[in-house]
Tab-separated table of C-alpha atoms and ligand atoms in Angstrom:
chain	number	residue	atom	x	y	z
A	1	MET	CA	11.804	24.344	-2.965
A	2	LEU	CA	11.418	25.124	0.581
A	3	VAL	CA	12.496	21.995	2.403
A	4	VAL	CA	15.313	22.284	4.478
A	5	VAL	CA	17.179	19.066	4.453
A	6	LEU	CA	19.699	18.093	6.899
A	7	SER	CA	21.534	14.810	6.058
A	8	GLN	CA	22.167	12.293	9.011
A	9	LYS	CA	25.591	13.458	9.004
A	10	GLU	CA	24.784	17.133	9.490
A	11	TRP	CA	22.286	16.026	12.025
A	12	MET	CA	25.011	14.054	14.076
A	13	HIS	CA	27.374	17.161	14.061
A	14	ASP	CA	24.515	19.391	14.990
A	15	MET	CA	23.273	17.561	17.942
A	16	GLU	CA	26.204	15.470	18.826
A	17	MET	CA	25.396	14.657	22.521
A	18	ILE	CA	22.625	14.971	25.151
A	19	ARG	CA	23.548	15.767	28.510
A	20	ILE	CA	20.848	14.606	31.253
A	21	PHE	CA	20.921	15.729	35.015
A	22	GLY	CA	18.638	12.899	36.103
A	23	GLY	CA	16.851	12.101	39.289
A	24	ARG	CA	13.610	14.515	38.727
A	25	PRO	CA	10.372	13.099	38.250
A	26	LEU	CA	8.964	14.294	34.823
A	27	CYS	CA	5.790	16.044	35.330
A	28	GLY	CA	3.293	17.783	32.993
A	29	SER	CA	1.398	17.484	29.527
A	30	ILE	CA	2.810	17.048	25.832
A	31	SER	CA	1.105	16.404	22.634
A	32	CYS	CA	2.026	13.397	20.531
A	33	ALA	CA	3.526	13.562	17.004
A	34	GLY	CA	2.758	11.650	13.939
A	35	MET	CA	4.157	8.379	13.582
A	36	LYS	CA	7.407	8.069	11.927
A	37	ASN	CA	6.628	4.850	10.558
A	38	ALA	CA	3.671	5.727	8.952
A	39	ALA	CA	4.970	9.066	7.718
A	40	VAL	CA	7.658	7.405	5.720
A	41	ALA	CA	5.609	4.914	4.095
A	42	VAL	CA	2.991	7.580	3.100
A	43	ILE	CA	5.777	10.186	1.847
A	44	PHE	CA	6.964	7.294	-0.500
A	45	ALA	CA	3.218	5.987	-1.461
A	46	THR	CA	2.709	9.578	-2.845
A	47	ILE	CA	4.875	8.259	-5.942
A	48	LEU	CA	1.831	6.235	-6.872
A	49	THR	CA	-0.140	9.257	-8.124
A	50	SER	CA	0.632	11.904	-10.423
A	51	ASP	CA	-1.661	14.218	-8.815
A	52	ARG	CA	-0.564	16.499	-5.973
A	53	CYS	CA	-0.859	15.179	-2.328
A	54	ILE	CA	-1.199	16.897	1.211
A	55	ILE	CA	0.307	15.351	4.153
A	56	GLU	CA	-0.345	16.527	7.141
A	57	ASN	CA	0.714	15.876	11.022
A	58	LEU	CA	4.437	14.957	9.763
A	59	PRO	CA	6.687	14.577	12.775
A	60	LEU	CA	9.369	17.017	13.007
A	61	ILE	CA	12.212	14.359	12.503
A	62	SER	CA	15.168	13.732	10.345
A	63	ASP	CA	13.526	10.440	8.878
A	64	VAL	CA	10.818	12.645	7.553
A	65	GLU	CA	13.432	15.049	6.195
A	66	VAL	CA	15.361	12.530	4.697
A	67	ALA	CA	12.294	10.633	2.871
A	68	LEU	CA	11.257	14.300	1.385
A	69	CYS	CA	14.774	14.813	0.494
A	70	ILE	CA	14.961	11.447	-1.617
A	71	LEU	CA	11.684	12.425	-3.197
A	72	GLU	CA	13.130	15.676	-4.291
A	73	GLU	CA	16.338	14.285	-5.693
A	74	LEU	CA	14.144	11.808	-7.787
A	75	GLY	CA	12.458	14.998	-9.224
A	76	ALA	CA	9.067	15.687	-7.030
A	77	GLU	CA	8.280	19.084	-6.036
A	78	VAL	CA	8.020	19.307	-2.103
A	79	VAL	CA	6.570	22.552	-0.674
A	80	ARG	CA	6.026	23.083	2.941
A	81	LEU	CA	2.603	24.465	3.921
A	82	ASN	CA	3.533	24.837	7.537
A	83	GLU	CA	5.706	23.026	9.809
A	84	ARG	CA	3.884	19.710	9.962
A	85	THR	CA	2.376	19.825	6.420
A	86	VAL	CA	3.706	19.526	2.931
A	87	CYS	CA	2.247	19.453	-0.634
A	88	ILE	CA	4.177	16.765	-2.740
A	89	ASP	CA	3.788	16.544	-6.476
A	90	THR	CA	5.636	13.545	-7.752
A	91	GLU	CA	4.360	14.228	-11.298
A	92	PRO	CA	7.866	15.209	-12.334
A	93	ILE	CA	9.610	12.057	-11.089
A	94	ALA	CA	11.039	10.228	-14.581
A	95	THR	CA	13.246	7.853	-13.239
A	96	TYR	CA	12.597	4.481	-11.740
A	97	CYS	CA	16.005	4.255	-10.460
A	98	VAL	CA	17.193	5.388	-6.888
A	99	PRO	CA	20.864	5.570	-6.571
A	100	LYS	CA	22.526	3.665	-3.502
A	101	ASP	CA	23.649	6.765	-1.669
A	102	LEU	CA	20.084	8.108	-1.614
A	103	ALA	CA	18.457	4.651	-0.803
A	104	GLY	CA	21.061	4.188	1.798
A	105	ARG	CA	19.985	7.086	4.106
A	106	MET	CA	17.129	5.418	5.813
A	107	ARG	CA	15.671	1.854	6.125
A	108	ALA	CA	12.225	2.713	4.712
A	109	SER	CA	13.565	3.610	1.339
A	110	TYR	CA	12.544	-0.173	0.640
A	111	TYR	CA	8.902	1.344	0.023
A	112	LEU	CA	10.341	3.003	-2.932
A	113	VAL	CA	10.358	-0.621	-4.609
A	114	GLY	CA	6.833	-1.182	-4.285
A	115	ALA	CA	5.954	2.545	-5.252
A	116	LEU	CA	7.949	2.384	-8.345
A	117	LEU	CA	6.806	-0.949	-9.325
A	118	GLY	CA	3.091	0.399	-9.190
A	119	ARG	CA	3.918	3.525	-11.115
A	120	PHE	CA	6.571	2.532	-13.667
A	121	GLY	CA	6.555	-1.539	-13.708
A	122	LYS	CA	10.085	-1.040	-12.871
A	123	ALA	CA	12.083	-0.320	-9.946
A	124	GLN	CA	15.836	-0.092	-9.102
A	125	VAL	CA	16.560	0.776	-5.407
A	126	GLY	CA	19.818	0.784	-3.616
A	127	ILE	CA	19.868	-1.497	-0.455
A	128	PRO	CA	18.212	0.544	2.483
A	129	GLY	CA	20.289	1.901	5.585
A	130	GLY	CA	18.554	3.054	8.702
A	131	CYS	CA	19.043	1.047	12.010
A	132	ASP	CA	21.485	-1.985	11.829
A	133	PHE	CA	20.767	-3.538	15.421
A	134	VAL	CA	20.188	-6.898	13.595
A	135	GLU	CA	20.380	-8.428	10.107
A	136	ARG	CA	17.130	-7.246	8.528
A	137	PRO	CA	15.996	-9.830	5.493
A	138	ILE	CA	13.768	-8.793	2.748
A	139	ASP	CA	12.420	-12.336	1.762
A	140	GLN	CA	8.914	-11.461	2.762
A	141	HIS	CA	9.077	-8.233	0.387
A	142	GLU	CA	10.320	-10.605	-2.386
A	143	LYS	CA	7.488	-13.116	-1.826
A	144	GLY	CA	4.787	-10.543	-1.949
A	145	PHE	CA	6.182	-8.979	-5.353
A	146	ALA	CA	6.656	-12.413	-6.786
A	147	ALA	CA	3.186	-13.299	-6.036
A	148	LEU	CA	2.195	-10.211	-8.054
A	149	GLY	CA	4.242	-11.568	-11.011
A	150	VAL	CA	7.291	-9.385	-10.313
A	151	PRO	CA	10.119	-11.232	-8.746
A	152	ILE	CA	12.754	-8.953	-7.478
A	153	SER	CA	16.330	-9.652	-6.918
A	154	VAL	CA	19.447	-8.234	-5.389
A	155	ASP	CA	22.032	-7.061	-7.968
A	156	HIS	CA	25.522	-5.198	-7.206
A	157	GLY	CA	23.874	-3.580	-4.180
A	158	ASN	CA	20.575	-2.763	-5.767
A	159	ILE	CA	16.975	-4.290	-5.624
A	160	VAL	CA	15.843	-4.782	-8.985
A	161	GLY	CA	12.498	-5.612	-10.379
A	162	VAL	CA	10.886	-5.536	-13.605
A	163	GLY	CA	7.028	-6.139	-14.838
A	164	ARG	CA	3.493	-4.510	-14.226
A	165	PRO	CA	2.136	-6.012	-10.964
A	166	MET	CA	-0.929	-8.228	-11.677
A	167	GLY	CA	-3.540	-9.298	-8.859
A	168	GLY	CA	-2.325	-12.461	-6.897
A	169	VAL	CA	-2.495	-14.070	-3.621
A	170	VAL	CA	0.307	-13.816	-0.913
A	171	CYS	CA	0.530	-15.766	2.403
A	172	PHE	CA	3.434	-14.444	4.259
A	173	ASP	CA	5.602	-16.903	6.078
A	174	LYS	CA	6.081	-14.272	8.937
A	175	VAL	CA	4.133	-11.139	9.873
A	176	SER	CA	5.865	-8.349	8.353
A	177	VAL	CA	4.957	-4.406	8.557
A	178	GLY	CA	7.518	-3.633	5.806
A	179	ALA	CA	6.285	-6.716	3.298
A	180	THR	CA	2.760	-5.975	4.178
A	181	ILE	CA	3.284	-2.170	3.046
A	182	ASN	CA	5.305	-2.887	0.169
A	183	THR	CA	3.086	-5.208	-1.381
A	184	LEU	CA	0.279	-3.177	-0.871
A	185	LEU	CA	1.799	-0.231	-2.518
A	186	ALA	CA	2.649	-2.546	-5.612
A	187	ALA	CA	-0.896	-4.208	-5.546
A	188	VAL	CA	-3.289	-0.873	-5.429
A	189	CYS	CA	-2.815	-0.369	-9.446
A	190	ALA	CA	-2.357	-3.914	-10.205
A	191	GLU	CA	-4.734	-5.489	-12.687
A	192	GLY	CA	-7.204	-7.712	-10.713
A	193	GLU	CA	-7.470	-8.355	-7.299
A	194	THR	CA	-4.892	-9.298	-4.495
A	195	THR	CA	-5.266	-10.838	-1.051
A	196	LEU	CA	-2.587	-10.669	1.490
A	197	LEU	CA	-2.736	-13.267	4.119
A	198	HIS	CA	-1.042	-13.262	7.506
A	199	ALA	CA	-0.660	-9.437	7.044
A	200	ALA	CA	0.693	-7.032	9.739
A	201	ARG	CA	-2.111	-5.018	11.859
A	202	GLU	CA	0.093	-2.244	12.972
A	203	PRO	CA	-1.548	1.103	12.893
A	204	HIS	CA	0.920	2.153	10.476
A	205	VAL	CA	-0.100	-0.269	7.973
A	206	VAL	CA	-3.843	0.763	8.532
A	207	ASP	CA	-2.711	4.614	8.032
A	208	VAL	CA	-0.936	3.804	4.668
A	209	ALA	CA	-4.162	1.934	3.311
A	210	ARG	CA	-6.343	5.083	4.691
A	211	PHE	CA	-4.198	7.418	2.579
A	212	LEU	CA	-4.262	5.199	-0.496
A	213	ASN	CA	-7.814	4.742	-0.251
A	214	THR	CA	-8.510	8.641	0.171
A	215	CYS	CA	-6.579	8.685	-3.240
A	216	GLY	CA	-8.817	6.208	-4.774
A	217	ALA	CA	-7.402	2.950	-3.938
A	218	ARG	CA	-9.611	0.002	-3.080
A	219	ILE	CA	-8.198	-1.937	-0.103
A	220	TYR	CA	-10.523	-3.688	2.549
A	221	GLY	CA	-9.165	-5.479	5.621
A	222	ALA	CA	-6.243	-3.248	6.777
A	223	GLY	CA	-5.778	-3.966	10.539
A	224	THR	CA	-6.780	-7.441	10.184
A	225	ASP	CA	-4.569	-10.089	9.201
A	226	THR	CA	-6.091	-10.443	5.789
A	227	ILE	CA	-6.230	-7.563	3.440
A	228	ARG	CA	-7.977	-7.549	0.151
A	229	VAL	CA	-6.972	-5.115	-2.760
A	230	GLU	CA	-9.187	-4.360	-5.858
A	231	GLY	CA	-6.744	-2.821	-8.287
A	232	VAL	CA	-7.544	0.109	-9.856
A	233	PRO	CA	-5.908	1.798	-13.035
A	234	VAL	CA	-4.937	5.169	-11.467
A	235	LEU	CA	-4.707	6.765	-8.157
A	236	HIS	CA	-5.704	10.680	-7.637
A	237	GLY	CA	-4.332	13.077	-5.186
A	238	GLY	CA	-5.691	13.504	-1.616
A	239	VAL	CA	-5.296	15.116	1.808
A	240	HIS	CA	-4.015	13.096	4.652
A	241	ALA	CA	-2.988	13.373	8.328
A	242	VAL	CA	-0.395	10.963	9.739
A	243	VAL	CA	-1.750	8.834	12.673
A	244	PRO	CA	-0.295	9.754	15.990
A	245	ASP	CA	3.078	7.972	17.106
A	246	MET	CA	2.227	5.262	19.830
A	247	ILE	CA	5.965	4.611	20.126
A	248	GLU	CA	6.722	8.340	20.934
A	249	ALA	CA	3.981	8.669	23.309
A	250	GLY	CA	4.591	5.197	25.140
A	251	THR	CA	8.292	6.392	25.316
A	252	TYR	CA	7.254	9.726	27.566
A	253	LEU	CA	4.668	7.230	29.447
A	254	ILE	CA	7.467	5.077	30.430
A	255	ALA	CA	9.989	7.899	31.248
A	256	ALA	CA	7.087	9.226	33.464
A	257	VAL	CA	6.708	5.941	35.384
A	258	ALA	CA	10.690	5.407	35.512
A	259	THR	CA	10.983	8.816	37.130
A	260	GLY	CA	8.072	8.556	39.606
A	261	GLY	CA	6.355	11.468	37.971
A	262	LYS	CA	3.120	12.275	36.183
A	263	VAL	CA	2.834	12.725	32.636
A	264	ARG	CA	-0.182	13.217	30.355
A	265	VAL	CA	0.369	12.590	26.539
A	266	THR	CA	-2.571	14.054	24.322
A	267	GLU	CA	-3.741	13.749	20.861
A	268	LEU	CA	-2.944	10.105	20.616
A	269	GLU	CA	-4.953	7.192	19.761
A	270	PRO	CA	-5.036	5.380	23.250
A	271	THR	CA	-6.216	1.779	21.764
A	272	HIS	CA	-2.962	1.459	19.870
A	273	LEU	CA	-1.177	1.747	23.330
A	274	SER	CA	-3.251	-1.092	25.282
A	275	SER	CA	-0.691	-3.363	25.630
A	276	LEU	CA	1.660	-0.812	27.313
A	277	THR	CA	-1.121	0.511	29.620
A	278	ASP	CA	-2.151	-3.080	30.727
A	279	LEU	CA	1.621	-3.598	31.618
A	280	LEU	CA	2.311	-0.205	33.434
A	281	THR	CA	-0.901	-0.947	35.556
A	282	HIS	CA	0.484	-4.334	36.048
A	283	MET	CA	3.665	-2.869	37.495
A	284	GLY	CA	1.759	-0.527	39.897
A	285	ALA	CA	1.538	2.829	38.048
A	286	ASN	CA	-1.645	4.723	38.159
A	287	VAL	CA	-3.098	4.943	34.473
A	288	MET	CA	-5.942	7.246	33.246
A	289	ILE	CA	-7.092	6.721	29.789
A	290	GLY	CA	-9.001	9.413	28.025
A	291	GLU	CA	-10.625	9.735	24.545
A	292	LYS	CA	-7.408	10.923	23.053
A	293	GLU	CA	-5.025	11.100	25.863
A	294	ILE	CA	-3.180	8.937	28.359
A	295	GLU	CA	-1.970	10.017	31.933
A	296	VAL	CA	0.356	7.952	34.018
A	297	THR	CA	1.395	8.521	37.543
A	298	GLY	CA	4.434	6.660	38.880
A	299	GLY	CA	5.917	6.979	42.334
A	300	ARG	CA	4.481	3.809	43.990
A	301	ARG	CA	6.963	0.955	44.069
A	302	LEU	CA	7.189	-0.762	40.828
A	303	LEU	CA	6.375	-4.831	40.483
A	304	GLY	CA	8.488	-6.929	38.412
A	305	ILE	CA	6.974	-8.403	35.264
A	306	ASN	CA	8.003	-10.788	32.434
A	307	VAL	CA	7.002	-9.158	28.812
A	308	GLU	CA	7.218	-10.661	25.368
A	309	THR	CA	7.109	-8.554	22.509
A	310	ALA	CA	4.847	-9.513	19.271
A	311	PRO	CA	3.492	-7.900	16.490
A	312	TYR	CA	0.534	-5.645	17.021
A	313	PRO	CA	-1.682	-5.889	18.975
A	314	GLY	CA	1.050	-7.708	21.014
A	315	PHE	CA	3.728	-5.781	22.995
A	316	PRO	CA	5.531	-3.649	20.484
A	317	THR	CA	9.307	-4.372	20.007
A	318	ASP	CA	10.083	-0.559	19.608
A	319	LEU	CA	9.215	-0.021	23.102
A	320	GLN	CA	11.058	-3.067	24.438
A	321	PRO	CA	14.051	-1.300	25.348
A	322	GLN	CA	12.740	1.538	27.223
A	323	VAL	CA	10.335	-1.005	29.351
A	324	GLY	CA	13.937	-2.707	30.269
A	325	VAL	CA	14.604	0.220	32.398
A	326	LEU	CA	11.280	-0.304	34.202
A	327	LEU	CA	12.483	-3.939	34.818
A	328	ALA	CA	15.566	-2.535	36.197
A	329	LEU	CA	14.019	-0.316	38.760
A	330	ALA	CA	11.280	-2.754	39.405
A	331	ASP	CA	11.196	-5.174	42.619
A	332	GLY	CA	11.929	-8.463	41.463
A	333	GLY	CA	13.030	-7.517	37.938
A	334	GLY	CA	11.680	-9.653	35.117
A	335	THR	CA	12.555	-10.859	31.638
A	336	LEU	CA	11.974	-9.308	28.173
A	337	THR	CA	11.575	-12.071	25.487
A	338	GLU	CA	12.176	-10.421	22.144
A	339	GLN	CA	9.951	-12.267	19.338
A	340	VAL	CA	9.854	-9.753	16.414
A	341	TRP	CA	13.848	-9.199	15.983
A	342	ASP	CA	15.968	-11.926	16.066
A	343	HIS	CA	18.154	-9.860	18.775
A	344	ARG	CA	17.726	-6.525	19.957
A	345	PHE	CA	19.600	-5.962	23.087
A	346	ARG	CA	22.491	-3.978	22.124
A	347	TYR	CA	21.418	-1.211	24.648
A	348	ALA	CA	21.889	-3.713	27.762
A	349	ALA	CA	25.479	-3.147	27.892
A	350	GLU	CA	24.962	0.633	27.893
A	351	LEU	CA	22.323	0.292	30.266
A	352	ALA	CA	24.844	-1.592	32.355
A	353	LYS	CA	27.068	1.405	32.614
A	354	LEU	CA	24.208	3.252	34.440
A	355	GLY	CA	24.178	0.550	36.995
A	356	VAL	CA	21.501	-1.904	35.630
A	357	ARG	CA	21.993	-5.490	36.243
A	358	VAL	CA	21.072	-7.423	33.235
A	359	HIS	CA	22.017	-10.740	31.545
A	360	VAL	CA	21.219	-11.438	27.937
A	361	ASP	CA	20.952	-14.698	26.490
A	362	GLY	CA	19.806	-15.008	23.061
A	363	ASN	CA	16.210	-13.388	22.693
A	364	ARG	CA	15.873	-12.966	26.280
A	365	ALA	CA	17.136	-10.287	28.658
A	366	THR	CA	16.907	-10.784	32.341
A	367	PHE	CA	16.816	-7.843	35.010
A	368	CYS	CA	17.796	-8.544	38.332
A	369	GLY	CA	15.518	-5.634	39.425
A	370	GLY	CA	15.652	-2.962	42.434
A	371	ASP	CA	18.640	-1.087	40.762
A	372	ARG	CA	19.764	2.246	41.807
A	373	LEU	CA	21.036	4.097	38.606
A	374	TYR	CA	23.651	6.488	38.307
A	375	GLY	CA	24.928	8.696	35.699
A	376	ALA	CA	27.363	7.487	32.831
A	377	HIS	CA	28.787	8.188	29.622
A	378	VAL	CA	26.907	5.992	27.137
A	379	ARG	CA	26.085	5.617	23.574
A	380	ALA	CA	22.553	5.833	21.645
A	381	VAL	CA	23.661	2.410	19.654
A	382	ASP	CA	20.391	2.647	17.638
A	383	LEU	CA	17.153	4.729	17.984
A	384	ARG	CA	15.179	2.675	20.432
A	385	ALA	CA	18.433	1.954	22.363
A	386	GLY	CA	18.859	5.827	22.632
A	387	ALA	CA	15.288	6.212	23.932
A	388	SER	CA	15.945	3.822	26.366
A	389	LEU	CA	19.063	5.308	27.569
A	390	ILE	CA	17.284	8.698	27.813
A	391	VAL	CA	14.884	7.084	30.047
A	392	ALA	CA	17.553	5.612	32.146
A	393	GLY	CA	19.438	8.745	32.310
A	394	LEU	CA	16.148	10.726	33.617
A	395	ALA	CA	15.884	8.163	36.463
A	396	ALA	CA	19.456	8.196	37.288
A	397	THR	CA	21.166	10.068	40.082
A	398	GLY	CA	23.655	12.526	38.508
A	399	GLU	CA	24.768	13.373	34.986
A	400	THR	CA	24.501	11.035	31.817
A	401	VAL	CA	26.007	11.915	28.784
A	402	LEU	CA	24.613	10.382	25.442
A	403	THR	CA	26.446	10.335	22.258
A	404	GLU	CA	25.412	9.290	18.955
A	405	VAL	CA	22.101	10.915	19.307
A	406	ALA	CA	21.567	11.579	15.617
A	407	HIS	CA	19.960	8.274	16.113
A	408	ILE	CA	17.280	9.866	18.274
A	409	HIS	CA	16.674	12.438	16.194
A	410	ARG	CA	15.612	10.109	13.298
A	411	GLY	CA	12.606	9.158	15.297
A	412	TYR	CA	11.876	11.728	18.224
A	413	GLU	CA	10.889	15.088	17.478
A	414	ARG	CA	12.217	18.211	19.573
A	415	VAL	CA	13.279	15.576	22.384
A	416	LEU	CA	14.875	18.202	24.527
A	417	GLU	CA	11.941	20.459	23.988
A	418	LYS	CA	9.280	18.081	25.050
A	419	LEU	CA	11.636	16.893	28.175
A	420	THR	CA	12.285	20.190	29.323
A	421	ALA	CA	8.390	21.053	29.010
A	422	LEU	CA	8.133	18.029	31.441
A	423	GLY	CA	10.551	19.507	34.010
A	424	ALA	CA	13.846	17.400	32.953
A	425	ARG	CA	17.124	19.006	33.125
A	426	VAL	CA	18.614	18.077	29.733
A	427	GLU	CA	20.937	19.933	27.393
B	1	EPU	N1	11.213	-10.312	8.409
B	1	EPU	C1	11.686	-11.062	7.433
B	1	EPU	N2	11.870	-11.193	5.958
B	1	EPU	C2	11.361	-10.185	5.745
B	1	EPU	C3	10.914	-8.774	6.419
B	1	EPU	C4	10.918	-9.049	7.764
B	1	EPU	O1	12.330	-12.409	7.895
B	1	EPU	O2	11.429	-9.872	4.355
B	1	EPU	C5	11.579	-10.231	9.813
B	1	EPU	C6	12.471	-9.379	10.576
B	1	EPU	O3	13.835	-9.673	10.396
B	1	EPU	C7	11.857	-9.134	11.873
B	1	EPU	C8	10.392	-9.491	11.598
B	1	EPU	O4	10.180	-9.929	10.268
B	1	EPU	O5	12.137	-10.443	12.532
B	1	EPU	C9	9.562	-8.255	11.567
B	1	EPU	O6	10.036	-7.366	10.605
B	1	EPU	P1	9.199	-6.129	10.003
B	1	EPU	O7	9.299	-6.250	8.312
B	1	EPU	O8	7.763	-6.070	10.445
B	1	EPU	O9	9.980	-4.711	10.254
B	1	EPU	P2	10.105	-3.836	9.062
B	1	EPU	O10	8.972	-3.407	8.468
B	1	EPU	O11	11.514	-3.736	8.641
B	1	EPU	C10	9.203	-2.056	10.808
B	1	EPU	C11	9.431	-0.613	11.644
B	1	EPU	C12	10.469	-0.982	12.765
B	1	EPU	C13	9.646	-2.027	13.510
B	1	EPU	C14	9.167	-3.192	12.809
B	1	EPU	C15	8.371	-4.093	13.863
B	1	EPU	C16	9.663	0.919	9.869
B	1	EPU	C17	10.562	2.039	9.091
B	1	EPU	N3	10.339	0.363	10.846
B	1	EPU	O12	10.253	-2.494	10.489
B	1	EPU	O13	10.624	0.071	13.688
B	1	EPU	O14	10.790	-2.497	14.773
B	1	EPU	O15	8.269	-2.640	11.684
B	1	EPU	O16	7.202	-3.410	14.322
B	1	EPU	O17	8.549	0.950	9.744
B	1	EPU	C18	11.914	1.625	14.771
B	1	EPU	O18	10.977	2.438	14.473
B	1	EPU	O19	12.728	1.762	15.531
B	1	EPU	C19	11.786	0.400	14.035
B	1	EPU	C20	12.956	-0.538	13.983
């Protein structure tokens, strides 16, 4: 066992705060890491095969470590081949029960339900943890499993399902990344054919389908809103490289514009960020798009804009808090309308401490714009809130101290190193 695992608590201890000396333009080039939300799903998907899988381009974040740790505690063998590559052998896993303390370590542990149902025809998984910026229902997951003949229920803090999944038709009421991937996991080895209607189209859904197809699954249409799965009796092992993280890349590009700098992010998939590059262009940034890279140059006055989040290919909710900083700086400000999560503006009160004038009303935040930001003590109340506060701290004059940064390390790798490489003063 070569995996070094830090629990969320240890990360919290290890990296308690980030100090940002703002007001310097970010300049330079960094490469994009593998995508958190694809990596964690692919890691749990390896349960569906008893053969070894090699997963490459894993981001160096605590959510990945926690996911690997959960697999190990269930009995899998995980061997680090290099910093970003692991070989996973889930053959020794002999249990379909995931204790609450394990499942509670991260949100994506709900994928264990689909994966264990696919492998054992049984699953008992503690309620997932992770960012709790809003209530996170699982009714669409339930709908997916029920359509495959396996109703799940929540019993004493566990999600429980019993039965071998059979092919079926699911029409989701809401676009849900988690429910789409979870139902896919249960469907790949089901007897018969499954159709998912109103499926999520996010790049991580495509990435998980690509991994499963590498292992012998027959999934068609991932990336569209209709996915068809022909069940296969077993999956074999496979080698898979995780798709680049559009949210990590987008966060650095936004930070470049917020600080009036010039940043190139390489090793990404530019089409995944079309909604952001369109937005930055509208706001007045200069955007250059290459085959595998994007470069943005800020420095001109930013123009206000109104933004609405939406499932992919719409504007990603996971970049909404970061864009809030741009609206605070822009002439005329603008509104952010959150249409994916019921409410995702807990960061607004923290931004206000840095001088941002923002008013939140239900699912809409209105930024006055034209704000001059100054350093303050703020909390990373969740992962993307933390990203937004880093962007704001970089754009602010003076020193910002950000606490509760364990949230940030869940989803952003080596954030201090990357910011330092771009000329930021952070410690
Ligand atoms: N929803 C339901 N019922 C369900 C599932 C979802 O009503 O059964 C609702 C949610 O309440 C939300 C909307 O549907 O309003 C979308 O939820 P979705 O299921 O798509 O979200 P998720 O799969 O739980 C993933 C990411 C999130 C990201 C969303 C949307 C992971 C581990 N998490 O969550 O990432 O915001 O998709 O793109 O993949 C983050 O990285 O910071 C993050 C929160």
